[in-house]
mmCIF file of C-alpha atoms in Angstrom:
data_model
loop_
_atom_site.group_PDB
_atom_site.id
_atom_site.type_symbol
_atom_site.label_atom_id
_atom_site.label_comp_id
_atom_site.label_asym_id
_atom_site.label_seq_id
_atom_site.Cartn_x
_atom_site.Cartn_y
_atom_site.Cartn_z
ATOM 1 C CA MET D 5 -50.691 8.399 11.977
ATOM 2 C CA ASP D 6 -54.381 8.764 11.280
ATOM 3 C CA GLU D 7 -55.109 6.544 14.172
ATOM 4 C CA VAL D 8 -52.816 8.168 16.396
ATOM 5 C CA LYS D 9 -54.619 11.550 15.260
ATOM 6 C CA ASN D 10 -57.911 10.555 16.008
ATOM 7 C CA ASN D 11 -56.986 9.222 19.223
ATOM 8 C CA ILE D 12 -57.452 5.467 18.443
ATOM 9 C CA LEU D 13 -53.908 5.020 19.161
ATOM 10 C CA ASP D 14 -51.976 6.546 21.933
ATOM 11 C CA ALA D 15 -48.365 6.982 21.524
ATOM 12 C CA LYS D 16 -47.180 3.953 23.141
ATOM 13 C CA ASP D 17 -49.340 1.893 21.161
ATOM 14 C CA PHE D 18 -48.041 3.783 18.140
ATOM 15 C CA ALA D 19 -44.451 3.086 18.974
ATOM 16 C CA PHE D 20 -44.917 -0.596 19.277
ATOM 17 C CA LYS D 21 -46.816 -0.605 16.108
ATOM 18 C CA LEU D 22 -44.055 1.359 14.427
ATOM 19 C CA ARG D 23 -41.276 -0.850 15.857
ATOM 20 C CA GLU D 24 -43.076 -3.758 14.516
ATOM 21 C CA MET D 25 -43.400 -2.806 11.185
ATOM 22 C CA VAL D 26 -39.444 -1.872 11.292
ATOM 23 C CA THR D 27 -38.730 -5.253 12.346
ATOM 24 C CA LEU D 28 -40.424 -6.868 9.564
ATOM 25 C CA LEU D 29 -39.154 -4.511 7.088
ATOM 26 C CA GLU D 30 -35.506 -5.433 8.195
ATOM 27 C CA GLN D 31 -36.384 -8.827 8.041
ATOM 28 C CA ARG D 32 -37.533 -8.792 4.712
ATOM 29 C CA THR D 33 -34.572 -6.993 3.479
ATOM 30 C CA ARG D 34 -32.298 -9.377 5.279
ATOM 31 C CA ASN D 35 -34.136 -12.193 3.470
ATOM 32 C CA ALA D 36 -33.958 -10.404 -0.099
ATOM 33 C CA LYS D 37 -29.924 -9.991 0.762
ATOM 34 C CA ILE D 38 -29.323 -13.295 1.273
ATOM 35 C CA GLN D 39 -31.489 -14.695 -1.651
ATOM 36 C CA GLU D 40 -29.715 -12.599 -3.934
ATOM 37 C CA TYR D 41 -26.349 -13.789 -2.374
ATOM 38 C CA LEU D 42 -27.381 -17.289 -2.761
ATOM 39 C CA TYR D 43 -28.637 -16.651 -6.621
ATOM 40 C CA ARG D 44 -25.211 -15.048 -6.912
ATOM 41 C CA HIS D 45 -23.219 -18.316 -5.498
ATOM 42 C CA VAL D 46 -25.519 -20.583 -7.637
ATOM 43 C CA ALA D 47 -24.972 -18.747 -10.804
ATOM 44 C CA SER D 48 -20.983 -18.182 -10.451
ATOM 45 C CA SER D 49 -20.352 -21.967 -8.884
ATOM 46 C CA SER D 50 -22.310 -23.742 -11.440
ATOM 47 C CA ILE D 51 -20.827 -25.035 -14.773
ATOM 48 C CA PRO D 52 -22.818 -23.833 -17.784
ATOM 49 C CA LYS D 53 -23.973 -26.810 -19.915
ATOM 50 C CA GLN D 54 -22.101 -25.322 -22.860
ATOM 51 C CA LEU D 55 -18.930 -25.618 -21.279
ATOM 52 C CA LEU D 56 -19.922 -29.354 -20.236
ATOM 53 C CA CYS D 57 -20.813 -29.738 -23.659
ATOM 54 C CA LEU D 58 -17.362 -28.702 -24.964
ATOM 55 C CA ALA D 59 -15.255 -30.887 -22.590
ATOM 56 C CA LEU D 60 -17.544 -33.884 -23.333
ATOM 57 C CA ARG D 61 -17.181 -33.415 -27.291
ATOM 58 C CA LEU D 62 -13.621 -32.595 -27.212
ATOM 59 C CA ALA D 63 -12.936 -35.877 -24.995
ATOM 60 C CA HIS D 64 -14.735 -38.217 -27.420
ATOM 61 C CA GLU D 65 -12.898 -36.321 -30.197
ATOM 62 C CA HIS D 66 -9.673 -37.120 -28.366
ATOM 63 C CA SER D 67 -10.355 -41.247 -27.936
ATOM 64 C CA THR D 68 -11.648 -41.291 -31.654
ATOM 65 C CA ASN D 69 -9.222 -39.066 -33.748
ATOM 66 C CA ALA D 70 -5.592 -39.284 -33.847
ATOM 67 C CA ALA D 71 -5.115 -35.709 -34.771
ATOM 68 C CA ALA D 72 -6.580 -34.845 -31.647
ATOM 69 C CA ARG D 73 -3.849 -36.532 -29.522
ATOM 70 C CA ARG D 74 -0.634 -35.104 -31.451
ATOM 71 C CA GLN D 75 2.026 -34.431 -29.125
ATOM 72 C CA LEU D 76 2.206 -30.890 -28.113
ATOM 73 C CA PRO D 77 4.511 -29.277 -29.277
ATOM 74 C CA SER D 78 5.661 -31.136 -32.157
ATOM 75 C CA PRO D 79 9.116 -32.854 -31.748
ATOM 76 C CA GLU D 80 11.265 -30.580 -33.328
ATOM 77 C CA LEU D 81 10.070 -27.548 -31.033
ATOM 78 C CA VAL D 82 10.330 -29.280 -27.661
ATOM 79 C CA PRO D 83 13.911 -27.497 -27.193
ATOM 80 C CA ALA D 84 12.296 -24.655 -27.384
ATOM 81 C CA LEU D 85 10.453 -25.182 -23.456
ATOM 82 C CA VAL D 86 13.355 -24.572 -21.971
ATOM 83 C CA ASP D 87 15.069 -21.924 -24.336
ATOM 84 C CA ASN D 88 15.183 -18.534 -22.221
ATOM 85 C CA SER D 89 15.423 -16.743 -25.492
ATOM 86 C CA TYR D 90 11.597 -17.045 -26.039
ATOM 87 C CA PHE D 91 9.030 -15.297 -24.293
ATOM 88 C CA HIS D 92 7.235 -17.799 -21.472
ATOM 89 C CA PHE D 93 4.022 -17.719 -20.378
ATOM 90 C CA VAL D 94 2.377 -19.874 -18.112
ATOM 91 C CA LEU D 95 -1.749 -20.494 -17.719
ATOM 92 C CA ALA D 96 -3.119 -22.860 -15.219
ATOM 93 C CA SER D 97 -7.010 -23.692 -15.898
ATOM 94 C CA ASP D 98 -9.297 -26.492 -15.957
ATOM 95 C CA ASN D 99 -11.800 -24.552 -18.356
ATOM 96 C CA VAL D 100 -11.043 -25.137 -21.811
ATOM 97 C CA LEU D 101 -13.287 -21.876 -23.300
ATOM 98 C CA ALA D 102 -11.241 -19.799 -21.123
ATOM 99 C CA ALA D 103 -8.010 -21.137 -22.091
ATOM 100 C CA SER D 104 -8.730 -20.804 -25.891
ATOM 101 C CA VAL D 105 -9.497 -17.185 -25.403
ATOM 102 C CA VAL D 106 -6.316 -16.437 -23.175
ATOM 103 C CA ALA D 107 -4.325 -18.320 -25.990
ATOM 104 C CA ASN D 108 -5.746 -16.641 -28.987
ATOM 105 C CA SER D 109 -5.780 -13.146 -27.269
ATOM 106 C CA LEU D 110 -2.151 -13.642 -26.408
ATOM 107 C CA VAL D 111 -0.722 -14.873 -30.050
ATOM 108 C CA GLN D 112 -2.950 -12.595 -32.028
ATOM 109 C CA ASN D 113 -1.841 -9.436 -30.580
ATOM 110 C CA SER D 114 1.839 -10.588 -30.411
ATOM 111 C CA LEU D 115 4.263 -8.775 -32.731
ATOM 112 C CA ARG D 116 6.640 -11.977 -32.646
ATOM 113 C CA PRO D 117 4.074 -14.962 -32.427
ATOM 114 C CA GLU D 118 7.108 -17.179 -33.347
ATOM 115 C CA LYS D 119 8.922 -16.196 -30.187
ATOM 116 C CA VAL D 120 5.808 -17.180 -28.005
ATOM 117 C CA VAL D 121 6.056 -20.202 -25.748
ATOM 118 C CA LEU D 122 2.698 -20.847 -24.208
ATOM 119 C CA HIS D 123 2.931 -23.652 -21.210
ATOM 120 C CA VAL D 124 -0.925 -24.862 -20.255
ATOM 121 C CA ILE D 125 -1.217 -26.660 -17.226
ATOM 122 C CA THR D 126 -4.242 -28.632 -16.378
ATOM 123 C CA ASP D 127 -5.541 -31.361 -14.351
ATOM 124 C CA ARG D 128 -6.027 -35.086 -15.096
ATOM 125 C CA LYS D 129 -9.914 -35.006 -15.795
ATOM 126 C CA THR D 130 -9.278 -31.935 -18.211
ATOM 127 C CA TYR D 131 -6.480 -32.932 -20.057
ATOM 128 C CA SER D 132 -7.825 -35.032 -22.736
ATOM 129 C CA PRO D 133 -10.136 -32.227 -23.817
ATOM 130 C CA MET D 134 -7.327 -29.524 -23.403
ATOM 131 C CA GLN D 135 -4.933 -31.763 -25.506
ATOM 132 C CA ALA D 136 -7.634 -32.080 -28.383
ATOM 133 C CA TRP D 137 -8.459 -28.490 -28.289
ATOM 134 C CA PHE D 138 -4.907 -26.797 -29.042
ATOM 135 C CA SER D 139 -4.039 -30.012 -31.233
ATOM 136 C CA LEU D 140 -7.147 -29.471 -33.495
ATOM 137 C CA HIS D 141 -6.385 -25.342 -33.313
ATOM 138 C CA PRO D 142 -2.855 -24.509 -33.342
ATOM 139 C CA LEU D 143 -1.454 -20.989 -33.069
ATOM 140 C CA SER D 144 1.548 -21.620 -35.327
ATOM 141 C CA PRO D 145 4.240 -20.335 -34.980
ATOM 142 C CA ALA D 146 3.556 -19.635 -31.663
ATOM 143 C CA ILE D 147 4.160 -23.107 -29.611
ATOM 144 C CA ILE D 148 1.674 -24.324 -27.107
ATOM 145 C CA GLU D 149 2.526 -27.050 -24.438
ATOM 146 C CA VAL D 150 -0.255 -28.977 -22.868
ATOM 147 C CA LYS D 151 0.205 -30.764 -19.643
ATOM 148 C CA ALA D 152 -1.567 -32.245 -16.688
ATOM 149 C CA LEU D 153 0.213 -31.983 -13.425
ATOM 150 C CA GLN D 154 0.501 -35.539 -13.148
ATOM 151 C CA HIS D 155 3.109 -35.227 -15.905
ATOM 152 C CA PHE D 156 5.754 -32.966 -13.900
ATOM 153 C CA ASP D 157 8.472 -34.878 -12.715
ATOM 154 C CA TRP D 158 8.329 -32.954 -9.460
ATOM 155 C CA PHE D 159 4.978 -33.189 -8.838
ATOM 156 C CA ALA D 160 5.019 -37.115 -9.364
ATOM 157 C CA LYS D 161 8.104 -37.523 -6.781
ATOM 158 C CA GLY D 162 6.231 -37.311 -3.713
ATOM 159 C CA LYS D 163 4.486 -35.178 -1.252
ATOM 160 C CA VAL D 164 3.423 -31.853 -2.797
ATOM 161 C CA PRO D 165 2.976 -29.090 -0.194
ATOM 162 C CA VAL D 166 -0.067 -27.573 -1.755
ATOM 163 C CA LEU D 167 -2.096 -30.586 -2.138
ATOM 164 C CA GLU D 168 -1.424 -31.321 1.476
ATOM 165 C CA ALA D 169 -2.677 -27.613 2.597
ATOM 166 C CA MET D 170 -5.486 -28.078 0.165
ATOM 167 C CA GLU D 171 -6.599 -31.364 1.807
ATOM 168 C CA LYS D 172 -6.105 -29.734 5.275
ATOM 169 C CA ASP D 173 -8.305 -26.625 3.702
ATOM 170 C CA GLN D 174 -11.340 -28.637 3.029
ATOM 171 C CA ARG D 175 -10.933 -30.365 6.209
ATOM 172 C CA VAL D 176 -11.448 -26.985 7.811
ATOM 173 C CA ARG D 177 -14.147 -25.787 5.684
ATOM 174 C CA SER D 178 -16.361 -28.656 5.941
ATOM 175 C CA ARG D 179 -17.466 -27.080 9.424
ATOM 176 C CA PHE D 180 -20.176 -25.337 6.693
ATOM 177 C CA ARG D 181 -21.792 -28.739 6.587
ATOM 178 C CA GLY D 182 -24.963 -28.840 5.300
ATOM 179 C CA GLY D 183 -23.794 -26.609 1.962
ATOM 180 C CA SER D 184 -25.285 -23.286 1.086
ATOM 181 C CA SER D 185 -28.941 -24.293 2.314
ATOM 182 C CA ALA D 186 -27.852 -24.827 5.976
ATOM 183 C CA ILE D 187 -25.700 -21.449 5.494
ATOM 184 C CA VAL D 188 -28.736 -19.112 4.723
ATOM 185 C CA GLU D 189 -31.232 -20.905 7.036
ATOM 186 C CA ASN D 190 -29.038 -19.441 10.070
ATOM 187 C CA ASN D 191 -30.712 -16.632 11.147
ATOM 188 C CA SER D 192 -28.557 -15.406 13.504
ATOM 189 C CA GLU D 193 -26.000 -14.433 11.389
ATOM 190 C CA LYS D 194 -25.689 -10.810 9.240
ATOM 191 C CA PRO D 195 -26.084 -10.928 5.619
ATOM 192 C CA HIS D 196 -22.515 -10.536 4.735
ATOM 193 C CA ILE D 197 -21.300 -13.118 6.984
ATOM 194 C CA ILE D 198 -23.343 -15.401 5.332
ATOM 195 C CA ALA D 199 -22.145 -14.256 1.804
ATOM 196 C CA ALA D 200 -18.648 -14.929 2.851
ATOM 197 C CA LYS D 201 -19.701 -18.744 3.894
ATOM 198 C CA LEU D 202 -21.075 -19.220 0.510
ATOM 199 C CA GLN D 203 -17.912 -17.816 -0.909
ATOM 200 C CA THR D 204 -15.678 -20.753 0.891
ATOM 201 C CA LEU D 205 -17.895 -23.228 -0.941
ATOM 202 C CA SER D 206 -16.904 -22.032 -4.246
ATOM 203 C CA PRO D 207 -14.817 -24.463 -5.714
ATOM 204 C CA LYS D 208 -12.297 -22.229 -7.250
ATOM 205 C CA TYR D 209 -11.050 -21.722 -3.231
ATOM 206 C CA ASN D 210 -10.024 -25.537 -3.182
ATOM 207 C CA SER D 211 -8.794 -25.872 -6.778
ATOM 208 C CA VAL D 212 -5.379 -27.054 -7.067
ATOM 209 C CA MET D 213 -5.113 -24.677 -10.566
ATOM 210 C CA ASN D 214 -5.675 -21.824 -8.307
ATOM 211 C CA HIS D 215 -2.757 -22.850 -5.828
ATOM 212 C CA ILE D 216 -0.056 -23.962 -8.494
ATOM 213 C CA ARG D 217 1.805 -20.892 -9.072
ATOM 214 C CA ILE D 218 3.490 -20.998 -6.009
ATOM 215 C CA HIS D 219 5.456 -23.942 -7.133
ATOM 216 C CA LEU D 220 6.698 -22.306 -10.491
ATOM 217 C CA PRO D 221 10.375 -22.808 -9.988
ATOM 218 C CA GLU D 222 9.812 -26.450 -9.158
ATOM 219 C CA LEU D 223 7.720 -26.910 -12.389
ATOM 220 C CA PHE D 224 9.669 -24.880 -14.789
ATOM 221 C CA PRO D 225 13.505 -25.667 -13.181
ATOM 222 C CA SER D 226 15.149 -24.810 -16.531
ATOM 223 C CA LEU D 227 13.552 -21.106 -17.172
ATOM 224 C CA ASN D 228 14.777 -17.817 -16.066
ATOM 225 C CA LYS D 229 11.414 -15.641 -16.188
ATOM 226 C CA VAL D 230 7.953 -16.463 -16.966
ATOM 227 C CA VAL D 231 4.778 -14.291 -16.917
ATOM 228 C CA PHE D 232 1.871 -16.177 -15.706
ATOM 229 C CA LEU D 233 -1.589 -15.314 -16.542
ATOM 230 C CA ASP D 234 -5.332 -16.260 -15.062
ATOM 231 C CA ASP D 235 -7.560 -18.146 -17.086
ATOM 232 C CA ASP D 236 -10.182 -15.135 -16.942
ATOM 233 C CA ILE D 237 -7.916 -12.331 -18.590
ATOM 234 C CA VAL D 238 -7.586 -11.048 -22.034
ATOM 235 C CA VAL D 239 -4.706 -10.057 -23.591
ATOM 236 C CA GLN D 240 -5.125 -6.766 -26.171
ATOM 237 C CA ALA D 241 -1.450 -5.914 -26.392
ATOM 238 C CA ASP D 242 1.988 -7.234 -27.476
ATOM 239 C CA LEU D 243 3.206 -8.675 -23.957
ATOM 240 C CA SER D 244 7.030 -8.928 -24.973
ATOM 241 C CA PRO D 245 8.194 -5.504 -23.461
ATOM 242 C CA LEU D 246 7.294 -7.031 -20.019
ATOM 243 C CA TRP D 247 10.773 -8.635 -20.709
ATOM 244 C CA ASP D 248 12.383 -5.608 -21.009
ATOM 245 C CA ILE D 249 11.417 -4.530 -17.348
ATOM 246 C CA ASP D 250 14.432 -4.226 -14.910
ATOM 247 C CA MET D 251 13.135 -6.051 -11.998
ATOM 248 C CA ASN D 252 15.653 -4.666 -9.421
ATOM 249 C CA GLY D 253 16.363 -8.075 -8.180
ATOM 250 C CA LYS D 254 12.626 -8.604 -6.992
ATOM 251 C CA VAL D 255 10.496 -11.777 -7.752
ATOM 252 C CA ASN D 256 7.140 -10.700 -8.845
ATOM 253 C CA GLY D 257 6.345 -7.708 -11.146
ATOM 254 C CA ALA D 258 2.719 -6.965 -10.333
ATOM 255 C CA VAL D 259 0.283 -4.131 -10.746
ATOM 256 C CA GLU D 260 -0.792 -2.355 -7.317
ATOM 257 C CA THR D 261 -4.368 -2.348 -6.057
ATOM 258 C CA CYS D 262 -4.523 0.742 -4.038
ATOM 259 C CA ARG D 263 -4.154 3.647 -6.617
ATOM 260 C CA GLY D 264 -6.016 4.614 -9.844
ATOM 261 C CA GLN D 265 -8.905 6.341 -10.987
ATOM 262 C CA ASP D 266 -11.576 3.450 -9.956
ATOM 263 C CA LYS D 267 -11.953 4.194 -6.233
ATOM 264 C CA PHE D 268 -14.076 0.685 -5.818
ATOM 265 C CA VAL D 269 -11.487 -1.709 -7.630
ATOM 266 C CA MET D 270 -8.185 0.370 -6.996
ATOM 267 C CA SER D 271 -8.406 0.806 -3.227
ATOM 268 C CA LYS D 272 -7.054 -2.408 -1.850
ATOM 269 C CA ARG D 273 -4.675 -2.290 0.994
ATOM 270 C CA LEU D 274 -3.211 -5.111 2.973
ATOM 271 C CA GLU D 275 -6.420 -4.565 5.749
ATOM 272 C CA ASN D 276 -9.074 -5.443 2.964
ATOM 273 C CA TYR D 277 -7.223 -9.248 2.869
ATOM 274 C CA LEU D 278 -5.956 -9.918 5.985
ATOM 275 C CA ASN D 279 -7.459 -10.360 9.672
ATOM 276 C CA PHE D 280 -5.547 -7.050 11.370
ATOM 277 C CA SER D 281 -7.456 -7.874 14.826
ATOM 278 C CA HIS D 282 -5.264 -11.158 14.864
ATOM 279 C CA PRO D 283 -2.133 -10.422 16.791
ATOM 280 C CA MET D 284 0.216 -12.515 14.411
ATOM 281 C CA ILE D 285 -0.969 -10.359 11.208
ATOM 282 C CA ALA D 286 -0.875 -6.775 13.576
ATOM 283 C CA GLU D 287 2.607 -7.679 14.788
ATOM 284 C CA ASN D 288 3.966 -8.306 11.506
ATOM 285 C CA PHE D 289 2.389 -6.081 9.024
ATOM 286 C CA ASN D 290 0.857 -2.563 8.120
ATOM 287 C CA PRO D 291 -2.800 -2.641 7.147
ATOM 288 C CA ASN D 292 -2.334 0.424 5.004
ATOM 289 C CA GLU D 293 -0.058 -1.001 2.776
ATOM 290 C CA CYS D 294 -0.888 -1.519 -0.676
ATOM 291 C CA ALA D 295 -1.924 -4.438 -2.154
ATOM 292 C CA TRP D 296 -0.873 -6.043 -5.410
ATOM 293 C CA ALA D 297 -2.990 -8.060 -7.864
ATOM 294 C CA TYR D 298 -2.467 -11.776 -9.122
ATOM 295 C CA GLY D 299 -3.869 -12.044 -12.473
ATOM 296 C CA MET D 300 -0.835 -11.267 -15.261
ATOM 297 C CA ASN D 301 2.323 -11.497 -13.165
ATOM 298 C CA ILE D 302 5.974 -11.332 -14.402
ATOM 299 C CA PHE D 303 7.994 -13.795 -12.164
ATOM 300 C CA ASP D 304 11.916 -13.614 -12.146
ATOM 301 C CA LEU D 305 12.301 -17.417 -11.294
ATOM 302 C CA GLU D 306 16.067 -16.915 -10.813
ATOM 303 C CA ALA D 307 15.455 -14.569 -8.106
ATOM 304 C CA TRP D 308 12.800 -16.624 -6.495
ATOM 305 C CA ARG D 309 15.000 -19.204 -5.793
ATOM 306 C CA LYS D 310 17.326 -17.689 -4.111
ATOM 307 C CA THR D 311 14.440 -16.826 -1.511
ATOM 308 C CA ASN D 312 12.039 -18.682 0.826
ATOM 309 C CA ILE D 313 9.247 -17.300 -0.702
ATOM 310 C CA SER D 314 7.342 -21.067 -1.306
ATOM 311 C CA LEU D 315 8.221 -21.851 1.939
ATOM 312 C CA THR D 316 6.977 -18.504 3.722
ATOM 313 C CA TYR D 317 3.709 -19.333 1.873
ATOM 314 C CA HIS D 318 3.385 -22.840 3.240
ATOM 315 C CA HIS D 319 4.055 -21.636 6.640
ATOM 316 C CA TRP D 320 1.501 -19.110 6.824
ATOM 317 C CA VAL D 321 -1.235 -21.235 4.687
ATOM 318 C CA GLU D 322 -0.556 -23.796 7.528
ATOM 319 C CA GLU D 323 -0.939 -21.084 10.440
ATOM 320 C CA ASN D 324 -3.888 -19.969 8.938
ATOM 321 C CA LEU D 325 -5.503 -23.623 9.110
ATOM 322 C CA LYS D 326 -4.358 -24.245 12.733
ATOM 323 C CA SER D 327 -6.055 -20.725 13.656
ATOM 324 C CA GLY D 328 -9.462 -21.934 11.997
ATOM 325 C CA LEU D 329 -8.909 -19.724 8.937
ATOM 326 C CA SER D 330 -8.720 -16.451 11.263
ATOM 327 C CA LEU D 331 -5.845 -14.905 9.543
ATOM 328 C CA TRP D 332 -7.864 -14.866 6.430
ATOM 329 C CA GLN D 333 -11.022 -16.320 4.362
ATOM 330 C CA LEU D 334 -10.673 -16.942 1.071
ATOM 331 C CA GLY D 335 -8.372 -17.233 -1.907
ATOM 332 C CA THR D 336 -4.581 -17.643 -2.658
ATOM 333 C CA LEU D 337 -3.916 -13.852 -2.686
ATOM 334 C CA PRO D 338 -3.958 -13.418 0.996
ATOM 335 C CA PRO D 339 -0.893 -15.847 1.951
ATOM 336 C CA GLY D 340 0.644 -14.236 -1.713
ATOM 337 C CA LEU D 341 0.813 -10.992 -0.387
ATOM 338 C CA ILE D 342 2.653 -12.272 2.945
ATOM 339 C CA ALA D 343 4.991 -14.512 1.090
ATOM 340 C CA PHE D 344 5.789 -12.236 -1.738
ATOM 341 C CA HIS D 345 6.111 -9.265 0.740
ATOM 342 C CA GLY D 346 9.055 -7.209 -0.263
ATOM 343 C CA HIS D 347 9.560 -8.657 -3.195
ATOM 344 C CA VAL D 348 7.166 -7.123 -5.400
ATOM 345 C CA HIS D 349 8.117 -4.937 -8.464
ATOM 346 C CA VAL D 350 5.420 -2.528 -9.265
ATOM 347 C CA ILE D 351 4.652 -1.997 -12.891
ATOM 348 C CA ASP D 352 2.529 0.270 -15.140
ATOM 349 C CA PRO D 353 -1.295 -0.166 -14.650
ATOM 350 C CA PHE D 354 -1.527 -0.303 -18.297
ATOM 351 C CA TRP D 355 -0.580 -3.789 -18.238
ATOM 352 C CA HIS D 356 -3.297 -5.397 -15.871
ATOM 353 C CA MET D 357 -6.968 -3.577 -15.169
ATOM 354 C CA LEU D 358 -8.716 -5.654 -12.930
ATOM 355 C CA GLY D 359 -12.409 -5.757 -11.797
ATOM 356 C CA LEU D 360 -14.041 -6.481 -14.741
ATOM 357 C CA GLY D 361 -16.098 -9.433 -13.331
ATOM 358 C CA TYR D 362 -17.632 -7.497 -10.192
ATOM 359 C CA GLN D 363 -17.555 -3.577 -11.409
ATOM 360 C CA GLU D 364 -20.295 -2.963 -13.796
ATOM 361 C CA ASN D 365 -19.516 0.542 -14.105
ATOM 362 C CA THR D 366 -16.301 -0.153 -15.590
ATOM 363 C CA SER D 367 -16.503 1.176 -19.262
ATOM 364 C CA PHE D 368 -16.411 -0.409 -22.534
ATOM 365 C CA ALA D 369 -13.843 2.446 -23.981
ATOM 366 C CA GLY D 370 -11.851 2.168 -20.797
ATOM 367 C CA ALA D 371 -11.353 -1.449 -20.959
ATOM 368 C CA GLU D 372 -10.136 -1.613 -24.648
ATOM 369 C CA THR D 373 -7.104 0.743 -24.043
ATOM 370 C CA ALA D 374 -5.474 -1.538 -21.377
ATOM 371 C CA GLY D 375 -2.927 -3.978 -22.479
ATOM 372 C CA VAL D 376 -4.674 -7.013 -20.442
ATOM 373 C CA ILE D 377 -8.004 -6.966 -18.835
ATOM 374 C CA HIS D 378 -9.136 -9.538 -16.276
ATOM 375 C CA PHE D 379 -12.728 -10.770 -15.057
ATOM 376 C CA ASN D 380 -11.549 -10.922 -11.591
ATOM 377 C CA GLY D 381 -14.842 -11.285 -9.243
ATOM 378 C CA ARG D 382 -18.080 -13.609 -10.074
ATOM 379 C CA ALA D 383 -19.214 -12.164 -13.439
ATOM 380 C CA LYS D 384 -16.981 -14.288 -15.640
ATOM 381 C CA PRO D 385 -17.660 -13.415 -19.352
ATOM 382 C CA TRP D 386 -18.636 -17.345 -19.887
ATOM 383 C CA LEU D 387 -21.346 -17.025 -17.465
ATOM 384 C CA GLU D 388 -25.117 -16.107 -17.774
ATOM 385 C CA ILE D 389 -24.229 -13.370 -15.218
ATOM 386 C CA ALA D 390 -21.651 -11.861 -17.540
ATOM 387 C CA PHE D 391 -21.988 -7.883 -17.987
ATOM 388 C CA PRO D 392 -23.071 -7.723 -21.220
ATOM 389 C CA GLN D 393 -21.272 -4.394 -22.359
ATOM 390 C CA LEU D 394 -18.192 -5.927 -21.670
ATOM 391 C CA ARG D 395 -18.260 -9.522 -22.524
ATOM 392 C CA PRO D 396 -17.643 -8.939 -26.295
ATOM 393 C CA LEU D 397 -14.134 -7.723 -25.365
ATOM 394 C CA TRP D 398 -13.853 -11.458 -24.246
ATOM 395 C CA ALA D 399 -16.160 -13.122 -26.850
ATOM 396 C CA LYS D 400 -14.312 -11.548 -29.901
ATOM 397 C CA TYR D 401 -11.624 -14.206 -29.326
ATOM 398 C CA ILE D 402 -13.915 -16.950 -30.192
ATOM 399 C CA ASN D 403 -14.353 -18.387 -33.605
ATOM 400 C CA SER D 404 -18.338 -18.587 -34.133
ATOM 401 C CA SER D 405 -17.993 -20.921 -36.860
ATOM 402 C CA ASP D 406 -15.893 -23.527 -35.092
ATOM 403 C CA LYS D 407 -17.696 -26.931 -35.123
ATOM 404 C CA PHE D 408 -17.200 -27.286 -31.454
ATOM 405 C CA ILE D 409 -18.432 -24.082 -30.792
ATOM 406 C CA THR D 410 -21.632 -24.173 -32.836
ATOM 407 C CA GLY D 411 -22.439 -27.578 -31.731
ATOM 408 C CA CYS D 412 -22.448 -26.472 -28.235
ATOM 409 C CA HIS D 413 -24.504 -23.311 -28.736
ATOM 410 C CA ILE D 414 -21.773 -21.429 -27.128
ATOM 411 C CA ARG D 415 -22.493 -17.712 -27.719
ATOM 412 C CA THR D 416 -19.953 -15.179 -28.999
ATOM 413 C CA SER D 417 -22.147 -11.976 -29.002
#
């Protein structure tokens, strides 16, 4: 400005110089945003060494200690696994520490723990550590079952649609060759597009643990009703009243995510998950319709078996793959929103408080009053990037004196 005043620069030269400065600042801002997205991606996708340590130690314990290989549950309790007079919970996880917190919080807050049956589903590689943990840390009088997917008769019979879809999904996503480095080096795309592509590389989006809930009726053919829990939740209240809720013939009891005091977390509608610029979506759904959440869901399996929900789910997953992921980009919630359309019974938001993994403004006092809290988002409580004011709500269910916890230097504060 001084140079213009002193006639060293004319207005035209000043405009060019100002434009160069703005362009440089915009480029620096873009680079900073992309670096932030990359760091977040690495931090949220990496497995902390403490969790690897825990899995390895438990696997060793499983191979050397007969007590870590006990049948779960013990033979006299096996009939309870198909007894509909019990409260049946299902947890699918390949994270031993996370699963232990869900189980501990569920049982400790239950008014009738002797009626609680927790079915833990895991994958082949995590089965030994998971079985070792729950064998050595029984939660009596609650009943814990640990099974790998290959132990289910239905899973072993032949083709499993969700696995076939995952294989195809992986091939589609392989277009992002070169991984995160190649994605962030693309100078032509906007930062939010790069962030979305980085998210597609996250292991959870191609994890069978994230997809298996759509096959609950086949996995548990003798059960009438289950509550499905994600492994990033914490139970803070007795959940037995969920069995008293009249579902009015609906299949999925869930909390809506378009109404609530938190306008950031509770403002989600179908337009936030589905691509309404695509005619297949626009012709079949209302963008303003309220969305609902996975994480803590009541599933009426009897009602589910009378529907075509699972077939609808796989049909739309297939259509999305054919379209090159143009119907939606990420996760199992979008096809879930479609498949369960018209089959959802809305439950009180007390039973499921969301956003503790991406909403830093959530207060400790507010979260403490919810029946179930959900650390959905990147800032999982077992990661270094967890919000420090919220992590204690999760960590309080870890025994700081346990030899496996101390031996792997897992923080409990």
